[in-house]
PDB file of C-alpha atoms in Angstrom:
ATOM      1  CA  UNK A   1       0.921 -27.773 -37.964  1.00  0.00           C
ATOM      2  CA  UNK A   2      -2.004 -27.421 -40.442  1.00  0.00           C
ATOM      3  CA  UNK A   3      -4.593 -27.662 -37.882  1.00  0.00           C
ATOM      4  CA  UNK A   4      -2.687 -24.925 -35.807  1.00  0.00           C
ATOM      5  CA  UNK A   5      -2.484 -22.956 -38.665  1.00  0.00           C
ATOM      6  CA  UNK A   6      -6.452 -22.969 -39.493  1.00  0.00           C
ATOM      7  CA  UNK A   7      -7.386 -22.422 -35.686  1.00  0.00           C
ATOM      8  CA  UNK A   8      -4.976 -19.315 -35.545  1.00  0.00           C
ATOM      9  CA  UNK A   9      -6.967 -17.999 -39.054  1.00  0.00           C
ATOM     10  CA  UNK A  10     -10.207 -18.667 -37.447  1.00  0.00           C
ATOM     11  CA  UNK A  11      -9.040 -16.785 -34.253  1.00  0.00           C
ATOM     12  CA  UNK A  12      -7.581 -14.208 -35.794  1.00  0.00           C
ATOM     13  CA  UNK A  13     -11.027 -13.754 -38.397  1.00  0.00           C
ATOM     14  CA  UNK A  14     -12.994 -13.937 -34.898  1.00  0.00           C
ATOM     15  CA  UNK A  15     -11.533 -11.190 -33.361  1.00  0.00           C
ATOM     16  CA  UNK A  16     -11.519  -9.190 -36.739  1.00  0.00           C
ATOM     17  CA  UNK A  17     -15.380  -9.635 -36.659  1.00  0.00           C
ATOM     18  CA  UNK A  18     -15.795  -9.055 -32.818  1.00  0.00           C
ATOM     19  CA  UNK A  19     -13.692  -5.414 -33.284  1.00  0.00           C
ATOM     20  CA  UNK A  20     -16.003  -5.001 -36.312  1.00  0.00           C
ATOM     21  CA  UNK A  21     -18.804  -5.220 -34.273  1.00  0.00           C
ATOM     22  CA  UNK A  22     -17.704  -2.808 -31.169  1.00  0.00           C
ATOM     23  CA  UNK A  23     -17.257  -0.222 -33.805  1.00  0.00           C
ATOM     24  CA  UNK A  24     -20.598  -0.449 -35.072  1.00  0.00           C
ATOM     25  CA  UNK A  25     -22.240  -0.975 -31.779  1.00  0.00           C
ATOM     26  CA  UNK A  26     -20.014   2.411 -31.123  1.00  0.00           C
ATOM     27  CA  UNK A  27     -21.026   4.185 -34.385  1.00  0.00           C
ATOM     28  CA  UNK A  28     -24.717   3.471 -33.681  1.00  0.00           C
ATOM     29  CA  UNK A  29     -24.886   4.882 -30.034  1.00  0.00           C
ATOM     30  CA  UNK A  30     -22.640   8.036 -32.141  1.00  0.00           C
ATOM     31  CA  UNK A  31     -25.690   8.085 -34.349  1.00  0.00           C
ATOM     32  CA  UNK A  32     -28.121   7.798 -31.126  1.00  0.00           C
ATOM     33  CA  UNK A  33     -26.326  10.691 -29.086  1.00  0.00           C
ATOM     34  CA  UNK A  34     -26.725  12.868 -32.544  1.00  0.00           C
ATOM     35  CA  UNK A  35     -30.296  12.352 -32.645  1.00  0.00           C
ATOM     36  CA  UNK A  36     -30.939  14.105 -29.194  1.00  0.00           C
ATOM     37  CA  UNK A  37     -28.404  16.451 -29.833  1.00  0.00           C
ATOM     38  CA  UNK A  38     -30.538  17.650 -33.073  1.00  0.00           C
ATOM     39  CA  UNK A  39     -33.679  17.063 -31.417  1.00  0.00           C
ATOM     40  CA  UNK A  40     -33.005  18.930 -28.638  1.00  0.00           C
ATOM     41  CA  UNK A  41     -31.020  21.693 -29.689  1.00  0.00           C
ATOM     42  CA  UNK A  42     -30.362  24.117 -33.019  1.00  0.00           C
ATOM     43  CA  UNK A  43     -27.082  22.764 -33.454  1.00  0.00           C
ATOM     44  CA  UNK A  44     -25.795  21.370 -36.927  1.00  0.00           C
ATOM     45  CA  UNK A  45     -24.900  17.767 -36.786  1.00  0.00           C
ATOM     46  CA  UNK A  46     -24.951  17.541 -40.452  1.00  0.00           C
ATOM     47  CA  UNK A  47     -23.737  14.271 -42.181  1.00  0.00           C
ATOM     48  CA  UNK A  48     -22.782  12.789 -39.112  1.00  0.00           C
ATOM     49  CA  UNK A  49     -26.146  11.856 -38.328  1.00  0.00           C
ATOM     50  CA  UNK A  50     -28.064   8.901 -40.425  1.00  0.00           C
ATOM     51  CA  UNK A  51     -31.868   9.040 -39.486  1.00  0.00           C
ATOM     52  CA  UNK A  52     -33.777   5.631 -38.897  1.00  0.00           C
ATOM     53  CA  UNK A  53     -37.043   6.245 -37.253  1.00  0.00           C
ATOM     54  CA  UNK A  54     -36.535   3.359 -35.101  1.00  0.00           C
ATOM     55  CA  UNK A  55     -33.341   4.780 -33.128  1.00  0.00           C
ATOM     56  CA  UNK A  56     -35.337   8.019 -32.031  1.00  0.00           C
ATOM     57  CA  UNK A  57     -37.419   6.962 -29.551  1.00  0.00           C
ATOM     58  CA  UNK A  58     -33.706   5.055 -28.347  1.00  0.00           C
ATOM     59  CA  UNK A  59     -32.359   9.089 -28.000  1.00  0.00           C
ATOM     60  CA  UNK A  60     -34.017   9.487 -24.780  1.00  0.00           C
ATOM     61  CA  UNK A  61     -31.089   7.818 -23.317  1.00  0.00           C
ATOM     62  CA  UNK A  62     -28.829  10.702 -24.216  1.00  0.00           C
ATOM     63  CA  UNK A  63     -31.338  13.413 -23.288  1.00  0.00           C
ATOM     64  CA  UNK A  64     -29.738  14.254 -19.594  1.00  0.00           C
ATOM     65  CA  UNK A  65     -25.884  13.817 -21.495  1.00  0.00           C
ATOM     66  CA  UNK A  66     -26.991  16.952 -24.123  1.00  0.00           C
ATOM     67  CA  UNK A  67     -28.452  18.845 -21.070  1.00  0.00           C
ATOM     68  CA  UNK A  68     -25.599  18.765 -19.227  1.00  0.00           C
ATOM     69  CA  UNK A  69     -23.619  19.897 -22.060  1.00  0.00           C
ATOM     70  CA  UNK A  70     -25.752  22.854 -23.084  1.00  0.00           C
ATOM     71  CA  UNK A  71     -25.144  24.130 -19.355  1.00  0.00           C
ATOM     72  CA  UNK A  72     -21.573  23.696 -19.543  1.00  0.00           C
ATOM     73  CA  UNK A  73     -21.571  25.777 -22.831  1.00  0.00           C
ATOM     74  CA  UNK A  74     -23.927  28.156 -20.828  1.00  0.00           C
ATOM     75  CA  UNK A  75     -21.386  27.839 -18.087  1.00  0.00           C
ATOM     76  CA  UNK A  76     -18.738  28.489 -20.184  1.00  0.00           C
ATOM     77  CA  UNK A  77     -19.857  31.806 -21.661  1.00  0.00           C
ATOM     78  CA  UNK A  78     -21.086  33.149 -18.030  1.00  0.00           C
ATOM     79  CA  UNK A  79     -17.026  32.481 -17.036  1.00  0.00           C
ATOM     80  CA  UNK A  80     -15.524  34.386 -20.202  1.00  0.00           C
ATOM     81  CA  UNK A  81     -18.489  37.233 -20.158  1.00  0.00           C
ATOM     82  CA  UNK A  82     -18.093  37.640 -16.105  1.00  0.00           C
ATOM     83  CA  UNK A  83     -14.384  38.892 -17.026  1.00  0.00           C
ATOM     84  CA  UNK A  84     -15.830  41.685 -18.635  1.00  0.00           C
ATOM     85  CA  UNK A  85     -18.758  43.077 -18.244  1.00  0.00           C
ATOM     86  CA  UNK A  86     -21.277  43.477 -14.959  1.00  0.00           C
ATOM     87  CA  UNK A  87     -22.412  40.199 -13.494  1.00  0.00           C
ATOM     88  CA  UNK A  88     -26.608  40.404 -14.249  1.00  0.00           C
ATOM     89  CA  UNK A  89     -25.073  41.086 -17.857  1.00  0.00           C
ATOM     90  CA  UNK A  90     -22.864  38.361 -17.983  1.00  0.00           C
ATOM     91  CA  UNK A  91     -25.861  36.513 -17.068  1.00  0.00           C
ATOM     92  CA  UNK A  92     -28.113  37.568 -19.554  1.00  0.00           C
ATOM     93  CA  UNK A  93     -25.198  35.985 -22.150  1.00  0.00           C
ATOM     94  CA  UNK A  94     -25.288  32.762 -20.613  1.00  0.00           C
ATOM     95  CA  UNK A  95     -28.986  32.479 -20.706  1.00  0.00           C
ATOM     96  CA  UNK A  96     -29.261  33.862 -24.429  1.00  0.00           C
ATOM     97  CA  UNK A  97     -26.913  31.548 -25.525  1.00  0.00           C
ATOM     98  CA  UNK A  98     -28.663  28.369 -23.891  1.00  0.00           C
ATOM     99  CA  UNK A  99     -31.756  30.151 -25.236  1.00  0.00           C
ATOM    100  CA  UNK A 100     -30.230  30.397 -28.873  1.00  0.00           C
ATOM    101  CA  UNK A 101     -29.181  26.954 -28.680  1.00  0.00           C
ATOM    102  CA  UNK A 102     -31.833  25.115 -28.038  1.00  0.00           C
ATOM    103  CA  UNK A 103     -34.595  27.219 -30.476  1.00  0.00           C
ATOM    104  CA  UNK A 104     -36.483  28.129 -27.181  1.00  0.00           C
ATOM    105  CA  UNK A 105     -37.942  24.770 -27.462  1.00  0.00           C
ATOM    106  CA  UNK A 106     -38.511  24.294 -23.520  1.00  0.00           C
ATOM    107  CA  UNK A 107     -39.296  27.703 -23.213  1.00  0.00           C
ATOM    108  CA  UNK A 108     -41.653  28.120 -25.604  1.00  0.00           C
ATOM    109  CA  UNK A 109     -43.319  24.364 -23.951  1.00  0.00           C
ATOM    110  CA  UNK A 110     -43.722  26.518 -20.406  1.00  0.00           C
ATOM    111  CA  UNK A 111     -45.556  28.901 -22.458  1.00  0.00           C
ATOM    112  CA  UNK A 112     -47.905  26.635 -23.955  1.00  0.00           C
ATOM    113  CA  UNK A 113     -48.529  24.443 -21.083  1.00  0.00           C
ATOM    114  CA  UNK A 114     -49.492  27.689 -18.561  1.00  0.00           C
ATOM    115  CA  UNK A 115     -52.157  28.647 -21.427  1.00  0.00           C
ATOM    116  CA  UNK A 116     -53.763  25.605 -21.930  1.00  0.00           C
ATOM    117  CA  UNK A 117     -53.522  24.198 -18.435  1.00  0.00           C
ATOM    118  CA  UNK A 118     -54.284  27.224 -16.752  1.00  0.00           C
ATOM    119  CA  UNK A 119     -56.673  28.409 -19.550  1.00  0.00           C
ATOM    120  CA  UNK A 120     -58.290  25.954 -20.716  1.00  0.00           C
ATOM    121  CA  UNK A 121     -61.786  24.679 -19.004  1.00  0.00           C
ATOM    122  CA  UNK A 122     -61.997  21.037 -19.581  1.00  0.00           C
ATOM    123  CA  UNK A 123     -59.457  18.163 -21.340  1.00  0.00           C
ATOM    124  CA  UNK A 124     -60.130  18.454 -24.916  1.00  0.00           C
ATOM    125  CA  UNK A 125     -59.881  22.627 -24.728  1.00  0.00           C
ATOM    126  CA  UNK A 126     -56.334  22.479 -22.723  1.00  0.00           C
ATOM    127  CA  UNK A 127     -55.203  20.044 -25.668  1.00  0.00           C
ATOM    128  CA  UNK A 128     -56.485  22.625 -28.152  1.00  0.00           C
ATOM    129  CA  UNK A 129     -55.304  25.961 -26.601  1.00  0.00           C
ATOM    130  CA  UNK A 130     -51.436  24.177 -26.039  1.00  0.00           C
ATOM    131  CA  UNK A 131     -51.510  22.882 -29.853  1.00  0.00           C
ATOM    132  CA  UNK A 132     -52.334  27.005 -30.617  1.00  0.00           C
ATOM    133  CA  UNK A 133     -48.957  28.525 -31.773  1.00  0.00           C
ATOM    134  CA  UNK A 134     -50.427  31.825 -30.526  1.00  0.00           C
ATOM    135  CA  UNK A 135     -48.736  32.934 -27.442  1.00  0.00           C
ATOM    136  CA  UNK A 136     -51.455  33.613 -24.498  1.00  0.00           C
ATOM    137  CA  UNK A 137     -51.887  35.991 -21.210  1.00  0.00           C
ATOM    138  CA  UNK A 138     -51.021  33.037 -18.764  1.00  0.00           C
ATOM    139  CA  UNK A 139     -48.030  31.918 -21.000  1.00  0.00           C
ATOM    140  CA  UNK A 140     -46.710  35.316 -21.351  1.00  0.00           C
ATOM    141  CA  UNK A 141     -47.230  36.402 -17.496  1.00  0.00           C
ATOM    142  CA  UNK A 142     -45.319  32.558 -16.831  1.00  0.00           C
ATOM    143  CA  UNK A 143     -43.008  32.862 -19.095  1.00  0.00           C
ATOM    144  CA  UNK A 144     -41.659  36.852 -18.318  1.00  0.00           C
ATOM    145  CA  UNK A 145     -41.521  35.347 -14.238  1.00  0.00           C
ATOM    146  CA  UNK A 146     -39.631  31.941 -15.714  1.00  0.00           C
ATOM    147  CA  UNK A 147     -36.964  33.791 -16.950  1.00  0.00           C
ATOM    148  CA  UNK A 148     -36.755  36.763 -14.245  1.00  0.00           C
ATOM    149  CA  UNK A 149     -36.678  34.272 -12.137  1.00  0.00           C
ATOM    150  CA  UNK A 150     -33.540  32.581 -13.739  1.00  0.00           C
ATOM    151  CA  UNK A 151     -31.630  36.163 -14.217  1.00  0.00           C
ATOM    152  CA  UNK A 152     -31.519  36.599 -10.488  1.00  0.00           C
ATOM    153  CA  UNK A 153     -30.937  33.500  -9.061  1.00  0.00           C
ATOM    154  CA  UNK A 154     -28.103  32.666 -11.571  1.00  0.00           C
ATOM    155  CA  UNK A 155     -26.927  36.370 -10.391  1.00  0.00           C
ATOM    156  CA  UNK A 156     -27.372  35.381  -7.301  1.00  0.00           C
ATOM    157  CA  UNK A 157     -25.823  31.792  -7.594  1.00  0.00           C
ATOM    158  CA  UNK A 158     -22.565  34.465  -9.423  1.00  0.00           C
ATOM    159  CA  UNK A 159     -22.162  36.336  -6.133  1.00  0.00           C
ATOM    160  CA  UNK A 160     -20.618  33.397  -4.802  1.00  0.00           C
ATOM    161  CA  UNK A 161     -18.414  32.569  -7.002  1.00  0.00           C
ATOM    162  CA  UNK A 162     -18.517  32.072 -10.886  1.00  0.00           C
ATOM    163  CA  UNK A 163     -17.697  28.460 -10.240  1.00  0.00           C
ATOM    164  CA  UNK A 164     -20.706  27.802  -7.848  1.00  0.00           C
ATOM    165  CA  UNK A 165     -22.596  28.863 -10.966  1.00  0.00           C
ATOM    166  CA  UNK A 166     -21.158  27.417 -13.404  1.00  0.00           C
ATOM    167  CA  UNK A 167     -21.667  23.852 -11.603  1.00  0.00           C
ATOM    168  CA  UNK A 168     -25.236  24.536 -10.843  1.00  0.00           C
ATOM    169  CA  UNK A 169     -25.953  25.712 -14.521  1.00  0.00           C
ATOM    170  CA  UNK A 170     -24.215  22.044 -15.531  1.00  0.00           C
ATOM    171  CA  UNK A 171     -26.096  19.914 -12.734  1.00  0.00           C
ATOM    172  CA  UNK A 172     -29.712  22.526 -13.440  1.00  0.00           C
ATOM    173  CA  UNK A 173     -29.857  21.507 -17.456  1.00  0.00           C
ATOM    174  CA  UNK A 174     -28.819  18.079 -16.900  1.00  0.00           C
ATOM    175  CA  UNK A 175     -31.506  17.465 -14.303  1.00  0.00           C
ATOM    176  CA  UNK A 176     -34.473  19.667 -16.078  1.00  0.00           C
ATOM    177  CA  UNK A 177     -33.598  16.816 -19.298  1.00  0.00           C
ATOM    178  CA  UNK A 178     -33.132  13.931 -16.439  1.00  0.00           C
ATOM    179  CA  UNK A 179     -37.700  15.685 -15.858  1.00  0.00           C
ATOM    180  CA  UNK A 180     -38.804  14.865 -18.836  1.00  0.00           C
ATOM    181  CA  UNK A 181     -37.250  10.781 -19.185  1.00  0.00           C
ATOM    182  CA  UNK A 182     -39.101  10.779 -15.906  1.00  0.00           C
ATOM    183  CA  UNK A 183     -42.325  11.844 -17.341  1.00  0.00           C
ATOM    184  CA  UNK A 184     -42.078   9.825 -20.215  1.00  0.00           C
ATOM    185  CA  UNK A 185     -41.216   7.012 -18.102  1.00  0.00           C
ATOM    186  CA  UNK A 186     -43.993   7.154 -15.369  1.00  0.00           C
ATOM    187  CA  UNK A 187     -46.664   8.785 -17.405  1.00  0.00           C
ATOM    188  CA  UNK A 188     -49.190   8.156 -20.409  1.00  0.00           C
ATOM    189  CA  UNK A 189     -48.299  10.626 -23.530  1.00  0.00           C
ATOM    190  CA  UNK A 190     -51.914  11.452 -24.125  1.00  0.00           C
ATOM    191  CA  UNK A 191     -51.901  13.061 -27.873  1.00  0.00           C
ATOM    192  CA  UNK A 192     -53.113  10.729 -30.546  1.00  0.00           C
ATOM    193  CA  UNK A 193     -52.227  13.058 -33.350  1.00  0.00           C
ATOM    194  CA  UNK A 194     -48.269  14.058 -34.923  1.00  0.00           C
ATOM    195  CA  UNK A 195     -46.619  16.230 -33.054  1.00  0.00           C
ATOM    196  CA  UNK A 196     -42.582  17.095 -32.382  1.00  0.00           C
ATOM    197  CA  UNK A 197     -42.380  15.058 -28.951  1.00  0.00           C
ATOM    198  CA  UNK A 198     -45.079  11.764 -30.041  1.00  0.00           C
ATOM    199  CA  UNK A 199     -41.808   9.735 -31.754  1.00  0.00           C
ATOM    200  CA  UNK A 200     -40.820   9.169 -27.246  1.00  0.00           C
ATOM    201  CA  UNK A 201     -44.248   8.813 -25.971  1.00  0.00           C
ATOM    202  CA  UNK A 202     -44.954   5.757 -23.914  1.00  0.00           C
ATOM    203  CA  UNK A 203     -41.789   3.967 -25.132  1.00  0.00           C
ATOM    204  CA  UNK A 204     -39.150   4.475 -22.160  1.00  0.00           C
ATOM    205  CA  UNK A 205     -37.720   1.056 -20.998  1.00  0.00           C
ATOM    206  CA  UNK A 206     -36.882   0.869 -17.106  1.00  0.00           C
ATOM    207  CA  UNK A 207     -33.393   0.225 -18.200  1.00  0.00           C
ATOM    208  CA  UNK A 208     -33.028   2.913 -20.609  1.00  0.00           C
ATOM    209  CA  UNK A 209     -34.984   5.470 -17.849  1.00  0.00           C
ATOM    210  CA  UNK A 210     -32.204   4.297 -15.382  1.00  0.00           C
ATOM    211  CA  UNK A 211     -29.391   4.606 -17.608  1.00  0.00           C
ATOM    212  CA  UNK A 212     -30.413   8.131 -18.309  1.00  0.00           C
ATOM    213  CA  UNK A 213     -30.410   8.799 -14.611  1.00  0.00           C
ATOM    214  CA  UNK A 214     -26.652   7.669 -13.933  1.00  0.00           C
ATOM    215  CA  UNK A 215     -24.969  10.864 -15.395  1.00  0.00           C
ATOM    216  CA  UNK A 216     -26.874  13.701 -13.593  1.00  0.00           C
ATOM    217  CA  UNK A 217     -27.043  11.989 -11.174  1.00  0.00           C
ATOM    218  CA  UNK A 218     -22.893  11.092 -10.106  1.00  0.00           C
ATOM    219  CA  UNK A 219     -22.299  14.526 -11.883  1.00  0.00           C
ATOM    220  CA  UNK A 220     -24.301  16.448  -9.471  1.00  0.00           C
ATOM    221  CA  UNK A 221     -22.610  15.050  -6.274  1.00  0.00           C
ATOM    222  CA  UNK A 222     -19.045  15.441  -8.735  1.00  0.00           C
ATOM    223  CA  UNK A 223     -19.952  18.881  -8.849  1.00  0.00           C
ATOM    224  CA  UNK A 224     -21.630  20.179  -5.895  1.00  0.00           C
ATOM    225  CA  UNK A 225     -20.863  17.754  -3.335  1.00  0.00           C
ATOM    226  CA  UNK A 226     -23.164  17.321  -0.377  1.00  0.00           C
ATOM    227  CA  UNK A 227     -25.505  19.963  -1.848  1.00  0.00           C
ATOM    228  CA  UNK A 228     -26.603  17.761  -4.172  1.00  0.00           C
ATOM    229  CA  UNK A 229     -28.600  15.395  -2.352  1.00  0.00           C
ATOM    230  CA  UNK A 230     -31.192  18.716  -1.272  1.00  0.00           C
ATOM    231  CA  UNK A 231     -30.897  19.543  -5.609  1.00  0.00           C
ATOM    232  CA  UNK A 232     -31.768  15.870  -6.203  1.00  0.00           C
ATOM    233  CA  UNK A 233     -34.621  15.841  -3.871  1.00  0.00           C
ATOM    234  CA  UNK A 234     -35.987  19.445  -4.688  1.00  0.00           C
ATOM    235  CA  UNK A 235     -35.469  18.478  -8.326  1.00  0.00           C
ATOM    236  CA  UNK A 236     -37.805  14.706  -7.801  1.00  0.00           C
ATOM    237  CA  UNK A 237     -40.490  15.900  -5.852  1.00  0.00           C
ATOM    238  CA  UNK A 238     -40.550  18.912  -8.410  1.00  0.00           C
ATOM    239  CA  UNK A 239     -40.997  16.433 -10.947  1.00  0.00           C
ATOM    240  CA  UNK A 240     -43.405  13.953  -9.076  1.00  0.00           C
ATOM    241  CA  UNK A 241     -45.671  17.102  -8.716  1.00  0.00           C
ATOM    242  CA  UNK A 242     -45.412  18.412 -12.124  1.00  0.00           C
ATOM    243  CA  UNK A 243     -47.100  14.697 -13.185  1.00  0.00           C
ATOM    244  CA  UNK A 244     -49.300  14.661 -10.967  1.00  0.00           C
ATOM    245  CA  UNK A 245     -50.976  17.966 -11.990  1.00  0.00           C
ATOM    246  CA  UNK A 246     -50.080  17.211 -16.148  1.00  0.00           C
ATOM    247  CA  UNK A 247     -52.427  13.884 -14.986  1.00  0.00           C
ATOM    248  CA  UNK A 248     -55.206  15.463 -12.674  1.00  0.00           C
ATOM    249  CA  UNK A 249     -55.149  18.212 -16.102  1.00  0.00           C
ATOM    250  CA  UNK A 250     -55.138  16.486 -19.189  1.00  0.00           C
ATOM    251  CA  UNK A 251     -54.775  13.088 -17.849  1.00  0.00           C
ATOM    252  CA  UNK A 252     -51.050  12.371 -18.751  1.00  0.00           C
ATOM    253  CA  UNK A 253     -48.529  14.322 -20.899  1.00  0.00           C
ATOM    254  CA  UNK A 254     -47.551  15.996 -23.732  1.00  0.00           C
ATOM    255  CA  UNK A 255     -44.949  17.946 -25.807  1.00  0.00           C
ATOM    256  CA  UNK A 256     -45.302  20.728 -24.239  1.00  0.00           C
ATOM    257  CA  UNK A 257     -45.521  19.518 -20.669  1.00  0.00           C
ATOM    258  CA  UNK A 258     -42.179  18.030 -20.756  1.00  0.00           C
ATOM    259  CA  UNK A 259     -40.740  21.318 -21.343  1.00  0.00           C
ATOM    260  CA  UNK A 260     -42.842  23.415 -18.687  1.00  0.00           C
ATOM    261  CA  UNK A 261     -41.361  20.234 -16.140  1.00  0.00           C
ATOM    262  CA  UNK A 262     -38.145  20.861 -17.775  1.00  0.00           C
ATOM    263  CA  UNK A 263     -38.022  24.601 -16.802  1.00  0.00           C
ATOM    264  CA  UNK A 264     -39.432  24.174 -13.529  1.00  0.00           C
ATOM    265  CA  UNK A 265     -36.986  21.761 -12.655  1.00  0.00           C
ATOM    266  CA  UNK A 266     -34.284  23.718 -13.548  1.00  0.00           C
ATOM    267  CA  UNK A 267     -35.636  26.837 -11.576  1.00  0.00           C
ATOM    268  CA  UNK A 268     -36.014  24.816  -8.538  1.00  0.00           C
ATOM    269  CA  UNK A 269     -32.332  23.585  -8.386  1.00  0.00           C
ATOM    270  CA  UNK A 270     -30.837  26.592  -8.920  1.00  0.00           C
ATOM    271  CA  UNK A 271     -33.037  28.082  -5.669  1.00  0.00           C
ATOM    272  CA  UNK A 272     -32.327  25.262  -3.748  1.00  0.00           C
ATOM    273  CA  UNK A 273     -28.666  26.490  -3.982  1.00  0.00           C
ATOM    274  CA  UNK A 274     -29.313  30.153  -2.936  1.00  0.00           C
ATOM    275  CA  UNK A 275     -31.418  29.296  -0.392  1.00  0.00           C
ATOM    276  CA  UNK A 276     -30.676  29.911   3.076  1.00  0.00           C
ATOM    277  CA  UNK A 277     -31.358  26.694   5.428  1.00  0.00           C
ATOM    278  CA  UNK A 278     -31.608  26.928   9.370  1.00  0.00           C
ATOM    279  CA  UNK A 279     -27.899  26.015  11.366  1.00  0.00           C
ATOM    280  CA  UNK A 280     -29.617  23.387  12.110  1.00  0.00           C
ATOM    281  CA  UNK A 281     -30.831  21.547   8.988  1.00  0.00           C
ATOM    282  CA  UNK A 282     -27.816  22.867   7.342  1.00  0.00           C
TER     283      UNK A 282
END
């Protein structure tokens, strides 16, 4: 009866320590998630998050998982402003918001990458000119078409239905964050120096760069159906061309490169859903 009695203690201590540890295993990816959300967008997470240097690089995980969530919220407004005001303004709401959210930060990585890569002359001066704050012609004349660009395919994406939209704004943001775990993954971060995006550099796992592929991924074919597989290839070979130019440029990536990739990315899926294909291929 005694030894009965012990092994149910020990049991019962076992599984006290094994729910211990889920909990922390759960609190940790918590913490994780929290460091992309505040990397990646202006939103408070406040006491919530704990920083340990270590766990950011482990953040890249949850990269796609905050991009699809910033185009639901951009989603969300374009379905509430659509009720009352003109579509293209409705529009301009959604993208100000996922603007606002996320501090430019992609945005303003477009910008830098057209000036220095388009700029700049040799390696060393395209590193320079993208570390320069200073917004330039090529960045400028980029950025203005970026987000024209955006405005009327997302009004066009609206004309057919506010739900078409919102589902490509979800399965767009997800996928332009989906870019840049790509990059990280297949290409050589090439600063040497501190800068915002250096903590991720040349650190992606193949099973981390996988498991951040899963949830854009079986979202977009949630979402959109058949039409995602021409979104998911537009969207890679947007990508595998974006690296091969950061490389054939500067000879890998930065900062700033993830964000132009980002953009681009995002651009391409939502024209790959107002485009109009042949009976045929169709």
């Amino acid at each position: 009866m005694n030894g009965q009695s012990f092994i149910t203690r020990i049991s019962r201590k076992s599984l006290r320590i094994c729910e211990r540890c889920r909990l922390t295993s759960v609190r940790h990816q918590m913490n994780i998630f929290l460091g992309a959300l505040m990397f990646l967008t202006r939103i408070p997470v406040g006491k919530q998050y704990a920083f340990r240097s270590e766990d950011l690089p482990r953040s890249i995980l949850y990269f796609p998982i905050v991009g699809l969530l910033i185009g639901l919220l951009g989603g969300l407004v374009l379905f509430g402003a659509e009720l009352f005001v003109p579509p293209v303004v409705a529009v301009l709401l959604c993208m100000g918001v996922t603007v606002a959210v996320t501090g430019a930060l992609h945005e303003d990585g477009l910008a830098d990458a057209a000036d220095g890569l388009i700029g700049g002359l040799e390696r060393q001066q395209r590193l320079e000119i993208m570390k320069d704050s200073r917004l330039g012609s090529y960045g400028a004349v980029v950025l203005w078409f970026s987000l024209t660009a955006k405005l009327f395919l997302l009004a066009a994406l609206l004309e057919q239905g506010v739900f078409t939209a919102v589902c490509a704004l979800v399965v767009a943001h997800g996928l332009g964050r989906a870019a840049t775990v790509t990059l990280l993954f297949s290409h050589q971060y090439v600063r040497t120096d501190e800068s915002k995006a250096s903590p991720f550099g040349n650190t992606v796992a193949l099973k981390e760069f996988v498991a951040a592929l899963l949830a854009p991924i079986l979202l977009s074919f949630a979402l959109l159906g058949s039409k995602a597989v021409l979104i998911l290839i537009v969207a890679a070979a947007t990508t595998w061309a974006a690296g091969i130019y950061f490389h054939k440029k500067i000879g890998g990536i930065t900062g700033d490169c993830l964000g132009a990739a980002n953009q681009l990315v995002e651009l391409v899926c939502y024209l790959s859903l107002v485009v109009r294909l042949p009976p045929a291929i169709a």
